[in-house]
mmCIF file with all atom_site columns, C-alpha atoms in Angstrom:
data_model
loop_
_atom_site.group_PDB
_atom_site.id
_atom_site.type_symbol
_atom_site.label_atom_id
_atom_site.label_alt_id
_atom_site.label_comp_id
_atom_site.label_asym_id
_atom_site.label_entity_id
_atom_site.label_seq_id
_atom_site.pdbx_PDB_ins_code
_atom_site.Cartn_x
_atom_site.Cartn_y
_atom_site.Cartn_z
_atom_site.occupancy
_atom_site.B_iso_or_equiv
_atom_site.pdbx_formal_charge
_atom_site.auth_seq_id
_atom_site.auth_comp_id
_atom_site.auth_asym_id
_atom_site.auth_atom_id
_atom_site.pdbx_PDB_model_num
ATOM 1   C CA . MET A 1 1   ? 0.050   -0.096  0.197   1.00 0.00 ? 315 MET A CA 1
ATOM 2   C CA . ARG A 1 2   ? 1.238   3.294   -0.968  1.00 0.00 ? 316 ARG A CA 1
ATOM 3   C CA . ILE A 1 3   ? 1.992   5.620   2.098   1.00 0.00 ? 317 ILE A CA 1
ATOM 4   C CA . SER A 1 4   ? -0.415  8.105   0.856   1.00 0.00 ? 318 SER A CA 1
ATOM 5   C CA . ASN A 1 5   ? -3.032  5.388   0.574   1.00 0.00 ? 319 ASN A CA 1
ATOM 6   C CA . CYS A 1 6   ? -2.085  4.429   3.859   1.00 0.00 ? 320 CYS A CA 1
ATOM 7   C CA . ARG A 1 7   ? -2.680  7.743   5.396   1.00 0.00 ? 321 ARG A CA 1
ATOM 8   C CA . ALA A 1 8   ? -6.078  8.165   3.831   1.00 0.00 ? 322 ALA A CA 1
ATOM 9   C CA . VAL A 1 9   ? -7.130  4.826   5.134   1.00 0.00 ? 323 VAL A CA 1
ATOM 10  C CA . CYS A 1 10  ? -5.442  5.244   8.617   1.00 0.00 ? 324 CYS A CA 1
ATOM 11  C CA . GLY A 1 11  ? -6.955  8.754   9.184   1.00 0.00 ? 325 GLY A CA 1
ATOM 12  C CA . GLY A 1 12  ? -10.281 7.357   8.182   1.00 0.00 ? 326 GLY A CA 1
ATOM 13  C CA . MET A 1 13  ? -10.172 4.823   10.533  1.00 0.00 ? 327 MET A CA 1
ATOM 14  C CA . ALA A 1 14  ? -9.123  7.387   13.002  1.00 0.00 ? 328 ALA A CA 1
ATOM 15  C CA . LEU A 1 15  ? -12.104 9.630   12.013  1.00 0.00 ? 329 LEU A CA 1
ATOM 16  C CA . LEU A 1 16  ? -14.262 6.661   12.741  1.00 0.00 ? 330 LEU A CA 1
ATOM 17  C CA . ALA A 1 17  ? -13.150 5.892   16.403  1.00 0.00 ? 331 ALA A CA 1
ATOM 18  C CA . GLY A 1 18  ? -14.088 9.601   17.112  1.00 0.00 ? 332 GLY A CA 1
ATOM 19  C CA . LEU A 1 19  ? -17.413 9.574   15.357  1.00 0.00 ? 333 LEU A CA 1
ATOM 20  C CA . GLY A 1 20  ? -18.297 6.395   16.936  1.00 0.00 ? 334 GLY A CA 1
ATOM 21  C CA . ALA A 1 21  ? -18.399 7.938   20.142  1.00 0.00 ? 335 ALA A CA 1
ATOM 22  C CA . CYS A 1 22  ? -21.005 10.719  19.573  1.00 0.00 ? 336 CYS A CA 1
ATOM 23  C CA . ALA A 1 23  ? -23.863 8.177   20.050  1.00 0.00 ? 337 ALA A CA 1
ATOM 24  C CA . SER A 1 24  ? -25.344 7.368   23.206  1.00 0.00 ? 338 SER A CA 1
ATOM 25  C CA . SER A 1 25  ? -28.196 5.241   22.852  1.00 0.00 ? 339 SER A CA 1
ATOM 26  C CA . GLY A 1 26  ? -28.358 1.635   21.708  1.00 0.00 ? 340 GLY A CA 1
ATOM 27  C CA . GLN A 1 27  ? -29.819 2.901   18.466  1.00 0.00 ? 341 GLN A CA 1
ATOM 28  C CA . GLY A 1 28  ? -27.712 5.789   18.192  1.00 0.00 ? 342 GLY A CA 1
ATOM 29  C CA . LYS A 1 29  ? -24.810 3.904   18.284  1.00 0.00 ? 343 LYS A CA 1
ATOM 30  C CA . LEU A 1 30  ? -26.117 1.309   15.446  1.00 0.00 ? 344 LEU A CA 1
ATOM 31  C CA . LYS A 1 31  ? -27.294 4.027   13.246  1.00 0.00 ? 345 LYS A CA 1
ATOM 32  C CA . GLN A 1 32  ? -23.799 5.858   14.069  1.00 0.00 ? 346 GLN A CA 1
ATOM 33  C CA . SER A 1 33  ? -22.004 2.599   12.975  1.00 0.00 ? 347 SER A CA 1
ATOM 34  C CA . VAL A 1 34  ? -23.738 2.658   9.455   1.00 0.00 ? 348 VAL A CA 1
ATOM 35  C CA . TYR A 1 35  ? -22.569 6.103   8.993   1.00 0.00 ? 349 TYR A CA 1
ATOM 36  C CA . ASP A 1 36  ? -19.017 5.284   10.019  1.00 0.00 ? 350 ASP A CA 1
ATOM 37  C CA . ILE A 1 37  ? -18.910 2.277   7.849   1.00 0.00 ? 351 ILE A CA 1
ATOM 38  C CA . ASP A 1 38  ? -20.103 4.673   4.958   1.00 0.00 ? 352 ASP A CA 1
ATOM 39  C CA . SER A 1 39  ? -17.394 7.046   5.502   1.00 0.00 ? 353 SER A CA 1
ATOM 40  C CA . ALA A 1 40  ? -14.794 4.263   5.561   1.00 0.00 ? 354 ALA A CA 1
ATOM 41  C CA . TYR A 1 41  ? -16.065 2.801   2.332   1.00 0.00 ? 355 TYR A CA 1
ATOM 42  C CA . HIS A 1 42  ? -15.959 5.791   0.582   1.00 0.00 ? 356 HIS A CA 1
ATOM 43  C CA . VAL A 1 43  ? -12.110 6.554   1.874   1.00 0.00 ? 357 VAL A CA 1
ATOM 44  C CA . ILE A 1 44  ? -11.328 3.010   0.707   1.00 0.00 ? 358 ILE A CA 1
ATOM 45  C CA . ALA A 1 45  ? -13.283 3.009   -2.698  1.00 0.00 ? 359 ALA A CA 1
ATOM 46  C CA . ALA A 1 46  ? -11.788 6.340   -3.476  1.00 0.00 ? 360 ALA A CA 1
ATOM 47  C CA . PRO A 1 47  ? -9.108  4.958   -5.778  1.00 0.00 ? 361 PRO A CA 1
ATOM 48  C CA . MET A 1 48  ? -11.282 2.609   -7.627  1.00 0.00 ? 362 MET A CA 1
ATOM 49  C CA . PRO A 1 49  ? -11.987 4.526   -10.990 1.00 0.00 ? 363 PRO A CA 1
ATOM 50  C CA . ASP A 1 50  ? -8.291  5.242   -11.183 1.00 0.00 ? 364 ASP A CA 1
ATOM 51  C CA . VAL A 1 51  ? -7.697  1.358   -10.982 1.00 0.00 ? 365 VAL A CA 1
ATOM 52  C CA . MET A 1 52  ? -10.195 0.209   -12.984 1.00 0.00 ? 366 MET A CA 1
ATOM 53  C CA . ALA A 1 53  ? -9.011  2.832   -15.754 1.00 0.00 ? 367 ALA A CA 1
ATOM 54  C CA . GLY A 1 54  ? -5.728  1.313   -15.517 1.00 0.00 ? 368 GLY A CA 1
ATOM 55  C CA . GLY A 1 55  ? -4.346  4.766   -14.073 1.00 0.00 ? 369 GLY A CA 1
ATOM 56  C CA . LEU A 1 56  ? -2.557  3.343   -10.943 1.00 0.00 ? 370 LEU A CA 1
ATOM 57  C CA . PRO A 1 57  ? 1.045   2.433   -11.518 1.00 0.00 ? 371 PRO A CA 1
ATOM 58  C CA . GLY A 1 58  ? 1.767   -1.100  -10.661 1.00 0.00 ? 372 GLY A CA 1
ATOM 59  C CA . VAL A 1 59  ? -1.843  -2.148  -10.274 1.00 0.00 ? 373 VAL A CA 1
ATOM 60  C CA . THR A 1 60  ? -3.278  -4.132  -13.337 1.00 0.00 ? 374 THR A CA 1
ATOM 61  C CA . LEU A 1 61  ? -6.567  -6.195  -12.822 1.00 0.00 ? 375 LEU A CA 1
ATOM 62  C CA . THR A 1 62  ? -8.233  -8.330  -15.249 1.00 0.00 ? 376 THR A CA 1
ATOM 63  C CA . ASP A 1 63  ? -11.568 -7.776  -16.635 1.00 0.00 ? 377 ASP A CA 1
ATOM 64  C CA . ALA A 1 64  ? -12.821 -11.013 -14.125 1.00 0.00 ? 378 ALA A CA 1
ATOM 65  C CA . GLN A 1 65  ? -11.104 -9.060  -11.400 1.00 0.00 ? 379 GLN A CA 1
ATOM 66  C CA . LYS A 1 66  ? -12.546 -5.751  -12.205 1.00 0.00 ? 380 LYS A CA 1
ATOM 67  C CA . ALA A 1 67  ? -15.938 -7.323  -12.199 1.00 0.00 ? 381 ALA A CA 1
ATOM 68  C CA . LEU A 1 68  ? -15.672 -9.261  -8.937  1.00 0.00 ? 382 LEU A CA 1
ATOM 69  C CA . VAL A 1 69  ? -14.472 -5.877  -7.403  1.00 0.00 ? 383 VAL A CA 1
ATOM 70  C CA . LYS A 1 70  ? -17.229 -4.006  -8.875  1.00 0.00 ? 384 LYS A CA 1
ATOM 71  C CA . THR A 1 71  ? -19.515 -6.514  -7.533  1.00 0.00 ? 385 THR A CA 1
ATOM 72  C CA . ALA A 1 72  ? -18.259 -6.595  -4.236  1.00 0.00 ? 386 ALA A CA 1
ATOM 73  C CA . SER A 1 73  ? -18.271 -3.130  -3.966  1.00 0.00 ? 387 SER A CA 1
ATOM 74  C CA . GLN A 1 74  ? -21.722 -2.486  -5.329  1.00 0.00 ? 388 GLN A CA 1
ATOM 75  C CA . SER A 1 75  ? -22.934 -5.014  -3.026  1.00 0.00 ? 389 SER A CA 1
ATOM 76  C CA . VAL A 1 76  ? -21.469 -3.259  0.308   1.00 0.00 ? 390 VAL A CA 1
ATOM 77  C CA . PHE A 1 77  ? -22.621 -0.052  -1.264  1.00 0.00 ? 391 PHE A CA 1
ATOM 78  C CA . ASN A 1 78  ? -26.349 -1.018  -1.703  1.00 0.00 ? 392 ASN A CA 1
ATOM 79  C CA . GLU A 1 79  ? -26.575 -2.483  1.944   1.00 0.00 ? 393 GLU A CA 1
ATOM 80  C CA . ILE A 1 80  ? -25.185 0.680   3.280   1.00 0.00 ? 394 ILE A CA 1
ATOM 81  C CA . THR A 1 81  ? -27.520 2.683   1.147   1.00 0.00 ? 395 THR A CA 1
ATOM 82  C CA . SER A 1 82  ? -30.553 0.434   2.315   1.00 0.00 ? 396 SER A CA 1
ATOM 83  C CA . LEU A 1 83  ? -29.715 1.108   5.728   1.00 0.00 ? 397 LEU A CA 1
ATOM 84  C CA . GLU A 1 84  ? -29.238 4.876   5.429   1.00 0.00 ? 398 GLU A CA 1
ATOM 85  C CA . THR A 1 85  ? -32.546 4.993   3.737   1.00 0.00 ? 399 THR A CA 1
ATOM 86  C CA . SER A 1 86  ? -34.212 3.014   6.497   1.00 0.00 ? 400 SER A CA 1
ATOM 87  C CA . ILE A 1 87  ? -32.531 5.371   9.022   1.00 0.00 ? 401 ILE A CA 1
ATOM 88  C CA . GLU A 1 88  ? -33.588 8.619   7.243   1.00 0.00 ? 402 GLU A CA 1
ATOM 89  C CA . GLY A 1 89  ? -37.427 7.031   7.117   1.00 0.00 ? 403 GLY A CA 1
ATOM 90  C CA . GLY A 1 90  ? -37.388 6.928   10.616  1.00 0.00 ? 404 GLY A CA 1
ATOM 91  C CA . LYS A 1 91  ? -36.977 2.999   10.939  1.00 0.00 ? 405 LYS A CA 1
ATOM 92  C CA . SER A 1 92  ? -34.864 1.590   13.772  1.00 0.00 ? 406 SER A CA 1
ATOM 93  C CA . VAL A 1 93  ? -31.790 -0.604  12.601  1.00 0.00 ? 407 VAL A CA 1
ATOM 94  C CA . THR A 1 94  ? -31.497 -3.941  13.931  1.00 0.00 ? 408 THR A CA 1
ATOM 95  C CA . SER A 1 95  ? -27.853 -4.966  15.502  1.00 0.00 ? 409 SER A CA 1
ATOM 96  C CA . ALA A 1 96  ? -27.920 -8.113  12.976  1.00 0.00 ? 410 ALA A CA 1
ATOM 97  C CA . ALA A 1 97  ? -28.069 -5.648  10.286  1.00 0.00 ? 411 ALA A CA 1
ATOM 98  C CA . VAL A 1 98  ? -25.363 -3.499  11.295  1.00 0.00 ? 412 VAL A CA 1
ATOM 99  C CA . SER A 1 99  ? -23.146 -6.823  12.000  1.00 0.00 ? 413 SER A CA 1
ATOM 100 C CA . ALA A 1 100 ? -24.054 -8.104  8.684   1.00 0.00 ? 414 ALA A CA 1
ATOM 101 C CA . LEU A 1 101 ? -22.948 -4.942  7.143   1.00 0.00 ? 415 LEU A CA 1
ATOM 102 C CA . GLU A 1 102 ? -19.585 -4.917  9.156   1.00 0.00 ? 416 GLU A CA 1
ATOM 103 C CA . THR A 1 103 ? -18.746 -8.065  8.103   1.00 0.00 ? 417 THR A CA 1
ATOM 104 C CA . ASP A 1 104 ? -19.734 -7.467  4.507   1.00 0.00 ? 418 ASP A CA 1
ATOM 105 C CA . PHE A 1 105 ? -17.649 -4.297  4.745   1.00 0.00 ? 419 PHE A CA 1
ATOM 106 C CA . ALA A 1 106 ? -14.559 -5.968  6.264   1.00 0.00 ? 420 ALA A CA 1
ATOM 107 C CA . SER A 1 107 ? -14.761 -8.694  3.283   1.00 0.00 ? 421 SER A CA 1
ATOM 108 C CA . PHE A 1 108 ? -15.109 -5.892  0.903   1.00 0.00 ? 422 PHE A CA 1
ATOM 109 C CA . GLU A 1 109 ? -11.925 -4.158  2.118   1.00 0.00 ? 423 GLU A CA 1
ATOM 110 C CA . ALA A 1 110 ? -9.793  -7.366  2.439   1.00 0.00 ? 424 ALA A CA 1
ATOM 111 C CA . CYS A 1 111 ? -11.127 -8.000  -1.108  1.00 0.00 ? 425 CYS A CA 1
ATOM 112 C CA . TRP A 1 112 ? -9.915  -4.709  -2.561  1.00 0.00 ? 426 TRP A CA 1
ATOM 113 C CA . THR A 1 113 ? -6.921  -4.656  -0.457  1.00 0.00 ? 427 THR A CA 1
ATOM 114 C CA . GLY A 1 114 ? -5.777  -7.921  -2.054  1.00 0.00 ? 428 GLY A CA 1
ATOM 115 C CA . MET A 1 115 ? -6.807  -6.982  -5.545  1.00 0.00 ? 429 MET A CA 1
ATOM 116 C CA . LYS A 1 116 ? -4.649  -3.968  -5.655  1.00 0.00 ? 430 LYS A CA 1
ATOM 117 C CA . ALA A 1 117 ? -1.751  -5.859  -4.159  1.00 0.00 ? 431 ALA A CA 1
ATOM 118 C CA . GLY A 1 118 ? -1.988  -8.318  -6.986  1.00 0.00 ? 432 GLY A CA 1
ATOM 119 C CA . GLN A 1 119 ? -3.855  -11.080 -5.205  1.00 0.00 ? 433 GLN A CA 1
ATOM 120 C CA . GLN A 1 120 ? -7.577  -12.772 -5.268  1.00 0.00 ? 434 GLN A CA 1
ATOM 121 C CA . PRO A 1 121 ? -8.469  -13.195 -1.785  1.00 0.00 ? 435 PRO A CA 1
ATOM 122 C CA . THR A 1 122 ? -11.384 -15.295 -0.928  1.00 0.00 ? 436 THR A CA 1
ATOM 123 C CA . ALA A 1 123 ? -12.975 -12.348 0.801   1.00 0.00 ? 437 ALA A CA 1
ATOM 124 C CA . CYS A 1 124 ? -13.802 -11.202 -2.845  1.00 0.00 ? 438 CYS A CA 1
ATOM 125 C CA . ALA A 1 125 ? -16.517 -13.996 -3.209  1.00 0.00 ? 439 ALA A CA 1
ATOM 126 C CA . ALA A 1 126 ? -17.839 -13.345 0.040   1.00 0.00 ? 440 ALA A CA 1
ATOM 127 C CA . ALA A 1 127 ? -17.882 -9.529  -0.551  1.00 0.00 ? 441 ALA A CA 1
ATOM 128 C CA . ALA A 1 128 ? -19.899 -10.238 -3.707  1.00 0.00 ? 442 ALA A CA 1
ATOM 129 C CA . THR A 1 129 ? -22.596 -12.156 -2.329  1.00 0.00 ? 443 THR A CA 1
ATOM 130 C CA . THR A 1 130 ? -23.743 -10.006 0.748   1.00 0.00 ? 444 THR A CA 1
ATOM 131 C CA . THR A 1 131 ? -27.237 -10.433 1.779   1.00 0.00 ? 445 THR A CA 1
ATOM 132 C CA . THR A 1 132 ? -30.354 -7.757  2.326   1.00 0.00 ? 446 THR A CA 1
ATOM 133 C CA . THR A 1 133 ? -29.922 -6.005  5.476   1.00 0.00 ? 447 THR A CA 1
ATOM 134 C CA . THR A 1 134 ? -33.162 -5.965  8.233   1.00 0.00 ? 448 THR A CA 1
ATOM 135 C CA . THR A 1 135 ? -34.716 -3.138  9.789   1.00 0.00 ? 449 THR A CA 1
ATOM 136 C CA . THR A 1 136 ? -37.909 -2.343  12.063  1.00 0.00 ? 450 THR A CA 1
ATOM 137 C CA . GLY A 1 137 ? -40.395 0.050   11.693  1.00 0.00 ? 451 GLY A CA 1
ATOM 138 C CA . ASN A 1 138 ? -40.944 2.978   14.127  1.00 0.00 ? 452 ASN A CA 1
#
């Protein structure tokens, strides 16, 4: 990982730790976790367009790898969007949904980091097959 990328990721993770302390209720903490993961996702996924276009020196992906990473990224993005839409709609977020998002995000992060390093981690398959999240009405 290039130093500038490491700083961006490490900075994003430090930001997440600070933001997580803002919520005090159980539901508030779950909602904050969704927003924190959204922020981390955007930091980690920021170089994707450059990599997909072949614009990041030293990183070359095959068409199959690009398709897998795009699917994994879109799956996590969809999951984040679904939860944020529920939150904005006044619905409660379940701990199971947030836990699933955390797991899926970790798989995507491992997949994307591995792909950029010239590997194809097994996490890519897991990240590309995320499930629908659950919320409850309020």
